[in-house]
Short mmCIF file of C-alpha atoms in Angstrom, two decimals:
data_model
loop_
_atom_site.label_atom_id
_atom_site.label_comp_id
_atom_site.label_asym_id
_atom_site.label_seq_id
_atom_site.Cartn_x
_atom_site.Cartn_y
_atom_site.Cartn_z
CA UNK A 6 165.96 39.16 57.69
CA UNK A 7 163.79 37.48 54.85
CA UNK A 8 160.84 37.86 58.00
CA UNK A 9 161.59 41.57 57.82
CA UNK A 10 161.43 41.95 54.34
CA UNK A 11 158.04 39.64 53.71
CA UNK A 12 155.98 41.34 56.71
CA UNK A 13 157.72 45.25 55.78
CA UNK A 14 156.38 44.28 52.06
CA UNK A 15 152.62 43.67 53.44
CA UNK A 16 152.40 46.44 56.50
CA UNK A 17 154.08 48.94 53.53
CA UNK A 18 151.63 47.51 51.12
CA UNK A 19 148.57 47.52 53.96
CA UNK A 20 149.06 51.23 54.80
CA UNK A 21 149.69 52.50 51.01
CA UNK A 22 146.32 50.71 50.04
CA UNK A 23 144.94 52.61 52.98
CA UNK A 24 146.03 56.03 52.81
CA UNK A 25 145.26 55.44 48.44
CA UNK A 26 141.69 53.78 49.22
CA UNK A 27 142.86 50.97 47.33
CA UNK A 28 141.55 48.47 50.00
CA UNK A 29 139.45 45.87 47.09
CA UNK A 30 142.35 46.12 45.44
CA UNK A 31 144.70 45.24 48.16
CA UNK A 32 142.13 41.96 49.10
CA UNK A 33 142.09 41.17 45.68
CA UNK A 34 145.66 41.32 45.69
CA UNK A 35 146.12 38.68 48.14
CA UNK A 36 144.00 36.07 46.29
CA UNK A 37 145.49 36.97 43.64
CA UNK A 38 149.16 36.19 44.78
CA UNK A 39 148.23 32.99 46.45
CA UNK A 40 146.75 31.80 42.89
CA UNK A 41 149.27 32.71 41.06
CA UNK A 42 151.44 30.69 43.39
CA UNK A 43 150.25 27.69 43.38
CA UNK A 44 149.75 28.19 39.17
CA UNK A 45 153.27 28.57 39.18
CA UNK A 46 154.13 25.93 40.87
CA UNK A 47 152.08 23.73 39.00
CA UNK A 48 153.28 24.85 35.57
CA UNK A 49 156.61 24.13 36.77
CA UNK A 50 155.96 20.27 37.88
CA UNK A 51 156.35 19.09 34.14
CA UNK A 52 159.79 20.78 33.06
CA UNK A 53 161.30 20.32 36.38
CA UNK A 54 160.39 16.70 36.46
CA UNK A 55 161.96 16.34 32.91
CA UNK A 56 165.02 18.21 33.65
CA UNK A 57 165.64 16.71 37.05
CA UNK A 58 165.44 13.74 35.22
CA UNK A 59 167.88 14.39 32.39
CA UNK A 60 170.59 15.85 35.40
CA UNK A 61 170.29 12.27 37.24
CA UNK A 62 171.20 10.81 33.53
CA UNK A 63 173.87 13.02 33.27
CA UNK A 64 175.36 12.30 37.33
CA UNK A 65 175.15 8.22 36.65
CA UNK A 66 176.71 8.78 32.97
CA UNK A 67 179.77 9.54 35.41
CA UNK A 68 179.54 13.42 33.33
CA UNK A 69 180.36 14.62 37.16
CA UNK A 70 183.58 12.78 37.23
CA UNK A 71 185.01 13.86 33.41
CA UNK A 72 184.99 17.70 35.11
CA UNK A 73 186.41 16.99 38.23
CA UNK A 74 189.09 15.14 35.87
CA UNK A 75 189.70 19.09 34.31
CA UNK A 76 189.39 20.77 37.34
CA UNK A 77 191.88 19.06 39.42
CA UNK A 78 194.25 21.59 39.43
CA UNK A 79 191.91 24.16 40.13
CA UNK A 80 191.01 22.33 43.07
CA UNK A 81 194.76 22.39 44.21
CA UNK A 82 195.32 26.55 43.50
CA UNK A 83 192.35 27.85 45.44
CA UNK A 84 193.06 25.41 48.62
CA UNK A 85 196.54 25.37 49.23
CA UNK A 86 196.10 24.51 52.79
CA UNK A 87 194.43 20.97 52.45
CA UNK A 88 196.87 17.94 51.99
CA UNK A 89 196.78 16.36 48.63
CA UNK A 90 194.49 13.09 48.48
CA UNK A 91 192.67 14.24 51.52
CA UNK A 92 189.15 13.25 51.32
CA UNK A 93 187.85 16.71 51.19
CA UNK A 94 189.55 17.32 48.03
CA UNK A 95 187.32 15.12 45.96
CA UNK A 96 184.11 16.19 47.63
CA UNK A 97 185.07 19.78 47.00
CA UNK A 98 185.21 18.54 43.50
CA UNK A 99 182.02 16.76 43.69
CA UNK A 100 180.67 20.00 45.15
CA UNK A 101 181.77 22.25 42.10
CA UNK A 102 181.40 19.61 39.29
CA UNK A 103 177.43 19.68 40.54
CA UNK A 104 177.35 23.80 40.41
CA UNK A 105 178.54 23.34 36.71
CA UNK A 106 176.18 21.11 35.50
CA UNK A 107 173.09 23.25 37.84
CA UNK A 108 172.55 19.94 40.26
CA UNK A 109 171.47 22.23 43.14
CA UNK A 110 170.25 19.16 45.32
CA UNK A 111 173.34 17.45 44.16
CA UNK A 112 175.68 20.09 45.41
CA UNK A 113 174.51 20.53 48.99
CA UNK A 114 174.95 17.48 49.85
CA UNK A 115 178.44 17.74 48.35
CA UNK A 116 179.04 20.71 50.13
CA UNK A 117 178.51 19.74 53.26
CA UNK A 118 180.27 16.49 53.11
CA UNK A 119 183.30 18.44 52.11
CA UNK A 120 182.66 20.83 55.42
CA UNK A 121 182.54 18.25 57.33
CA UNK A 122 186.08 16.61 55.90
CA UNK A 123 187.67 20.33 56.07
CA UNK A 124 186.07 20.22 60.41
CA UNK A 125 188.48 17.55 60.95
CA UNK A 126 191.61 19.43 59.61
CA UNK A 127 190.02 22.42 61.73
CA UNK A 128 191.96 23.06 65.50
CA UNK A 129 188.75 25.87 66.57
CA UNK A 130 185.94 23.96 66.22
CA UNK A 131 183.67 26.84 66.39
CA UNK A 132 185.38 29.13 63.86
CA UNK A 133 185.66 28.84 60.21
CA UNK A 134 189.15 27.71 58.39
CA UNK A 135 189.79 29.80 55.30
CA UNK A 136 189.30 26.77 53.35
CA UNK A 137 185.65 26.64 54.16
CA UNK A 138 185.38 30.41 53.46
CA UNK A 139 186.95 29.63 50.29
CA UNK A 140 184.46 27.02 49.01
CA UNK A 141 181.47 28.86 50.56
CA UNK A 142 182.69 31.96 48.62
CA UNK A 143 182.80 29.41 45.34
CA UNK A 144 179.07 27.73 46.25
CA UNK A 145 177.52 31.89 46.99
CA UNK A 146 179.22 32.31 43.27
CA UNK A 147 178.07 29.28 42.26
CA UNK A 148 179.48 29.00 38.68
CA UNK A 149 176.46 27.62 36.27
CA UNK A 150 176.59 25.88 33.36
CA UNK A 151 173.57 24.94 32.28
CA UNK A 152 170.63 27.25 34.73
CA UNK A 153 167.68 24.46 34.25
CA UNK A 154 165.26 26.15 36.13
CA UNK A 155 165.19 29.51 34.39
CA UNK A 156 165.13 27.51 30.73
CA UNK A 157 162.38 25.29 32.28
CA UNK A 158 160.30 28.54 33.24
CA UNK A 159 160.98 30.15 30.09
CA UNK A 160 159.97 27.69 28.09
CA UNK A 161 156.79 27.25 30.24
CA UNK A 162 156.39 31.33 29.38
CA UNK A 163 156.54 30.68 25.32
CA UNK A 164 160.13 31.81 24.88
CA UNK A 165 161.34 31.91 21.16
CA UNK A 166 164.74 30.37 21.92
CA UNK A 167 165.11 29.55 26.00
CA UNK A 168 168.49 28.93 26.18
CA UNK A 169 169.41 31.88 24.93
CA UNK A 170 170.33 33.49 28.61
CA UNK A 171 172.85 30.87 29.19
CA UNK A 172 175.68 33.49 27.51
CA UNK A 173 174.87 36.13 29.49
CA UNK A 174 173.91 33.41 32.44
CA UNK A 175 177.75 32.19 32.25
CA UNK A 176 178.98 35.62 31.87
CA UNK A 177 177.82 37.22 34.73
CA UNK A 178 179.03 33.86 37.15
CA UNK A 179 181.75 34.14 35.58
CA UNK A 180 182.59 37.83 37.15
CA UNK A 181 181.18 36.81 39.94
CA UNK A 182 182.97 34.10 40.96
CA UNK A 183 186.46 35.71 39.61
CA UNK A 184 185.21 38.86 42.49
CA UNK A 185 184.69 35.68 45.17
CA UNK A 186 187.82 34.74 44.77
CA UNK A 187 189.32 37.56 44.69
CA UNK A 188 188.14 38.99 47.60
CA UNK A 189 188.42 35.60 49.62
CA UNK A 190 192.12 35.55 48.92
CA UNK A 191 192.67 39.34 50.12
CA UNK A 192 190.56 38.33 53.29
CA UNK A 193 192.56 35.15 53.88
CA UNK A 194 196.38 37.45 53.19
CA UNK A 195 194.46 39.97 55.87
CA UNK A 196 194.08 37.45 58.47
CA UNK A 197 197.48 35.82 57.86
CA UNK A 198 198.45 38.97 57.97
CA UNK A 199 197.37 40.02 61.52
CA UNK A 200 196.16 36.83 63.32
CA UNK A 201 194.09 38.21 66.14
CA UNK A 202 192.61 34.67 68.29
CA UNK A 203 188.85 36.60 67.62
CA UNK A 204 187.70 37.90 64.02
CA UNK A 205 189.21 40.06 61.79
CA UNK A 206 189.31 43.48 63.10
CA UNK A 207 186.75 45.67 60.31
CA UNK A 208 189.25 46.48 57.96
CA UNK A 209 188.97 47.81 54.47
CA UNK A 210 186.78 45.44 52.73
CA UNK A 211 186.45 45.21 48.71
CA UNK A 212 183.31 45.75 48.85
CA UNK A 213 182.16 49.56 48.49
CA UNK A 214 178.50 49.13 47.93
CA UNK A 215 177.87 49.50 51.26
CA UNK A 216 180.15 47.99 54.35
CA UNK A 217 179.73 44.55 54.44
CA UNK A 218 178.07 43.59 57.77
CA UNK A 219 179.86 41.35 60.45
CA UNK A 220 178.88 37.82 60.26
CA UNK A 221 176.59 37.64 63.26
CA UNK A 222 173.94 40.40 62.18
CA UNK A 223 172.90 40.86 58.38
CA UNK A 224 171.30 44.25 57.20
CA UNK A 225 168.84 44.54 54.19
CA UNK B 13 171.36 18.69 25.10
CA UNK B 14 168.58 16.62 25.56
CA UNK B 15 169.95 13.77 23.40
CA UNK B 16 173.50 14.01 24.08
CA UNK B 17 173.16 13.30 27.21
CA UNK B 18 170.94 10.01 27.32
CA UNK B 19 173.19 8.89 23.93
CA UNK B 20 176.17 9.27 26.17
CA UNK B 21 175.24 7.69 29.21
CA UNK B 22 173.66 5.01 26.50
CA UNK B 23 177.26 4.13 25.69
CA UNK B 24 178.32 4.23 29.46
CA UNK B 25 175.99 1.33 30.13
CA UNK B 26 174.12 3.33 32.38
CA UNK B 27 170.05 2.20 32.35
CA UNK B 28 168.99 5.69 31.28
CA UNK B 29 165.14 4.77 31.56
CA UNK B 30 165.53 4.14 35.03
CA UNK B 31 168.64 6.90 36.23
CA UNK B 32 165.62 9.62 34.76
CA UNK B 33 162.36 7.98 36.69
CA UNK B 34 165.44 8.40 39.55
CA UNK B 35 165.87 11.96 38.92
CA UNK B 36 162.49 12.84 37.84
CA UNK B 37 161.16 12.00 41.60
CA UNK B 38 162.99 14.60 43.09
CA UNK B 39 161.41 17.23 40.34
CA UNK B 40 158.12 16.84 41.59
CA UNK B 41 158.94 16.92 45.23
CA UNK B 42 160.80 20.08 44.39
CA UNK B 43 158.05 21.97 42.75
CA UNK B 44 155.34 20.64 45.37
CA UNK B 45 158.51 22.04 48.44
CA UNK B 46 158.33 25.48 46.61
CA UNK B 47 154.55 25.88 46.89
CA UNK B 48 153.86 27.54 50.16
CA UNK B 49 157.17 29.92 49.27
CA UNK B 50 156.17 30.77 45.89
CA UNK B 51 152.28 31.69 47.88
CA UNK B 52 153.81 33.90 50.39
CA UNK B 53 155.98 35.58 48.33
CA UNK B 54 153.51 36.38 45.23
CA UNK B 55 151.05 37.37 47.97
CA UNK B 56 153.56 39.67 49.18
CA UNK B 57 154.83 41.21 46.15
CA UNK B 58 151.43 41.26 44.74
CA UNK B 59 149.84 43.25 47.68
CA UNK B 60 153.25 46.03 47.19
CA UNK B 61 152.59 46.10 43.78
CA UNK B 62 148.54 46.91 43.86
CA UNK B 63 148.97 49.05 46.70
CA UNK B 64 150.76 51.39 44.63
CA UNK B 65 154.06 51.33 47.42
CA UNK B 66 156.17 49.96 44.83
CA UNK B 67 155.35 52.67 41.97
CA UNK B 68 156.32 55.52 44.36
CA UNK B 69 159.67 53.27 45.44
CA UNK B 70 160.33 52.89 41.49
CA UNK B 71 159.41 56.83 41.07
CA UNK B 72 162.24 57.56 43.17
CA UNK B 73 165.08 54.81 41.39
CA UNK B 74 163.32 54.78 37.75
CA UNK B 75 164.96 57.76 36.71
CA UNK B 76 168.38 57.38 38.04
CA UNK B 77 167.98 53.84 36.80
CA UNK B 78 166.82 54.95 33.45
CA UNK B 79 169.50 56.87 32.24
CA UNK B 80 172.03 54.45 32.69
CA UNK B 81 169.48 52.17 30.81
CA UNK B 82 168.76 49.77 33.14
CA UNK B 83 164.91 48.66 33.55
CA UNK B 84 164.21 49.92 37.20
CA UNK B 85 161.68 46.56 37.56
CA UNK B 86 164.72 44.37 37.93
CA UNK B 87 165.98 46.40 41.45
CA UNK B 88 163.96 44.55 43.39
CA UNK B 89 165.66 40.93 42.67
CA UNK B 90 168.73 42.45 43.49
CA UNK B 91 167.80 43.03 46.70
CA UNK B 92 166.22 39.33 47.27
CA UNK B 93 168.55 37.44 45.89
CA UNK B 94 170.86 36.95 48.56
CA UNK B 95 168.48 37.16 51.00
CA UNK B 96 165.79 33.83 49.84
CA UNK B 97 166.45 31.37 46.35
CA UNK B 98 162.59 30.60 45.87
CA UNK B 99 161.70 34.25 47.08
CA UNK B 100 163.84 35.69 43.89
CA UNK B 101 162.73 33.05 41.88
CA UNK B 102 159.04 33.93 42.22
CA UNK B 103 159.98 37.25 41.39
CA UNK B 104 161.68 36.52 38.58
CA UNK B 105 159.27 34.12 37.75
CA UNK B 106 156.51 36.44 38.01
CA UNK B 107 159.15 39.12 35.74
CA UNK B 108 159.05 36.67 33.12
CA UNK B 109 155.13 36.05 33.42
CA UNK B 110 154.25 40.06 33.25
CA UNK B 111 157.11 41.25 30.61
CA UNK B 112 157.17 38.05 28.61
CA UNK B 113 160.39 35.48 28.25
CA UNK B 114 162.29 37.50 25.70
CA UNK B 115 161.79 40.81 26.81
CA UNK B 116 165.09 42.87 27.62
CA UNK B 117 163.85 42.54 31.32
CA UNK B 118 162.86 38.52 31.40
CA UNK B 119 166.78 38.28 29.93
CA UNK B 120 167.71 40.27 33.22
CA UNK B 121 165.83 38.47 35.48
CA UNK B 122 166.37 35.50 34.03
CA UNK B 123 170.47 35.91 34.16
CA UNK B 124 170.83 37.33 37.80
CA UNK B 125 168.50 34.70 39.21
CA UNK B 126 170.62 32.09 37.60
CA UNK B 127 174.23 33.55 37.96
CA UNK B 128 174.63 33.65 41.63
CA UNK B 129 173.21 31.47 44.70
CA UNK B 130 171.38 32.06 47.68
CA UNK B 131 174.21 33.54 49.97
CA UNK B 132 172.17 33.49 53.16
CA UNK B 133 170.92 30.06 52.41
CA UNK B 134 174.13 28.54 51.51
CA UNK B 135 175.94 30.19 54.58
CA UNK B 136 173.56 28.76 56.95
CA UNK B 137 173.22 25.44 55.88
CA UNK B 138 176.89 24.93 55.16
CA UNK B 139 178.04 26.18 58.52
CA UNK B 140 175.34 24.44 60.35
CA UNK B 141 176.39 21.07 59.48
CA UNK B 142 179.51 21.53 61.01
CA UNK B 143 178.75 23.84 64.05
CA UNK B 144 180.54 26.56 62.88
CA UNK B 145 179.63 29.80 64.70
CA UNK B 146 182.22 32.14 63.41
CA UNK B 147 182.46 32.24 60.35
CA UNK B 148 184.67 35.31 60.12
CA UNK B 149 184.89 37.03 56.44
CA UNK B 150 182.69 34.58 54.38
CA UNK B 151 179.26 36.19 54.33
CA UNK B 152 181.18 39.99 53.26
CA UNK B 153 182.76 38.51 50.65
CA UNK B 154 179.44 36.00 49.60
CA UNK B 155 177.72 39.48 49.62
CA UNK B 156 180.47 40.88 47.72
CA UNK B 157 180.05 38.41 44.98
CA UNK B 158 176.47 39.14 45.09
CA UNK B 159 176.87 42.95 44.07
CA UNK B 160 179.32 42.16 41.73
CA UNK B 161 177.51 39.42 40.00
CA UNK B 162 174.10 42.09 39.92
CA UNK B 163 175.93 44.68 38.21
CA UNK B 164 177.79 42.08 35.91
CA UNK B 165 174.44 40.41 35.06
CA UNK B 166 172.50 43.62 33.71
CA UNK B 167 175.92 44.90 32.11
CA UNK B 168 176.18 41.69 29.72
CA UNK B 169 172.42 41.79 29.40
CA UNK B 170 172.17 45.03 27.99
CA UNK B 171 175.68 44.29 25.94
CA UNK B 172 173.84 41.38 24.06
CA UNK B 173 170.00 42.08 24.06
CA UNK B 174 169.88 45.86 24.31
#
């Protein structure tokens, strides 16, 4: 998919500059990318480094275990189906506490420790349990606290105040993950619903901007 | 923020000096990762943009785009953000760069690329550490709350900064 999209990008872009005569500036172009690649990269190095750092003050502070302290009972509403004090419970927690705070690379490996918990309360091995749809739906939401990395690269850009997207940042999550949610639970009645042994039959899906794909093939 | 934090973790006992040279590792091994991403995707958008392909894509959304007042430049991160994390970042990095920080469209970019996660990413890496292969209704509704979370993130934006 993402191959598509890169190489569609540079044949489109190829035969535009070529039917345009805008060949020098379609070589210059491609310098030009790579440099400002690697620039940004390298601009980035100091405030990711700082904030990184700050986060990993933050994890050891135990600030990870003070939210999963509040969101225990949200925990317990969105997965009715796993036992209380399984151990899946508290890396789900793990998982979400890390989204909050914008640990990224703290929250995959979260994740997948809590997949691999929910496998073992899984009888098809090969097929998802709506608990895992339910936290993927939560991690593809991924409700944000604090988004470092955009503050880092504002402030690397001059920006008056950089935090000031953090409103809108928390907003828009917000809705987000509320539509996750939402439309996870209307899959997961669906499928109670009707339990066919395959998946769901293509039903009508929440989502009208477009028809959502089945899981095996993804359109652009 | 940035003293909070240390102060509290202060009183927790933790060794701050040390937990931060901890985290601060992974930052530059992070940036250095995104490198050859950030390369071939600037490359890319760079060569679409010069070539003059995306103007006569834009000439087609712009105006639709324009009278709900929604700056057509931020269409294209819609489209990559589910689809590659460091792909939409460089875009919205290179957003930021060409429109400045606290332009109505650097506010846009900024907010979508940090209100929802790499659905594609997440999906694969999630489900591949456990083998699933079915993974019946999550990616619809991950794409669901990728739409949702688009529209939500330029609504808000224009709300407060337009």
């Amino acid at each position: 998919m993402i191959n598509v999209i890169w190489l569609g990008m540079i044949v489109i872009g190829f035969v535009f500059a070529a039917v345009n005569g805008r060949m020098d500036a379609f070589t210059a172009a491609v310098f030009d990318g790579a440099k400002n690649g690697v620039t940004v990269s390298f601009g980035l190095i100091s405030v990711l480094v700082f904030w990184l750092g700050v986060m990993k003050v933050a994890e050891d502070a135990g600030l990870l275990r003070v939210i999963a302290k509040l969101l225990g009972p949200v925990v317990r509403f969105l997965f009715p189906d796993v036992p209380k004090g399984h151990p899946a419970i508290g890396y789900i927690l793990s998982n979400m506490s890390a989204n909050l705070l914008g640990l990224g690379n703290a929250a995959t490996p979260m994740g997948i420790k809590a997949m691999q918990e929910l496998q073992t309360l899984n009888p098809e091995k090969d097929t998802a349990t709506p608990a895992m749809c339910t936290l993927l739906a939560l991690n593809t939401a991924s409700i944000t606290l604090i988004p470092a990395t955009l503050i880092a690269i504002r402030l690397n850009y001059g920006s008056a105040d950089p935090a000031d997207i953090v409103g809108t940042t928390l907003a828009a999550t917000f809705v987000a993950t509320l539509a996750a949610i939402f439309a996870d639970r209307l899959c997961r009645r669906m499928l109670l619903l009707r339990r066919p042994p395959g998946p769901p039959a293509e039903n009508r899906s929440p989502a009208r901007g477009g028809s959502a794909p089945p899981h095996y093939q993804v359109k652009g | 923020m940035i003293a909070f934090i240390p102060l509290y973790a202060y009183a927790r006992k933790v060794p701050v000096y040390e937990s931060f040279v901890d985290g601060a590792k992974e930052g530059f091994g992070t940036a250095i990762g995104i490198i050859p991403h950030l390369v071939g995707m600037m490359v890319a958008i760079s060569v679409f943009r010069a070539s003059g392909a995306l103007d006569f894509l834009m000439g087609y959304i712009s105006p639709l785009l324009r009278s709900l007042g929604v700056p057509p430049e931020v269409m294209p991160l819609g489209l990559l953000r589910p689809l590659t994390g460091t792909g939409s970042l460089a875009y919205a990095t290179e957003l930021i760069r060409v429109h400045g920080p606290d332009s109505l469209i650097g506010r846009i970019a900024s907010t979508i690329q940090g209100s929802t996660d790499t659905t594609l990413y997440v999906l694969t890496v999630y489900f591949g550490a456990v083998g699933i292969r079915n993974g019946r209704y999550a990616l619809k509704v991950g794409l669901f709350s990728d739409l949702v979370g688009f529209v939500a993130a330029i609504a808000v934006c224009l709300l407060v900064f337009g």
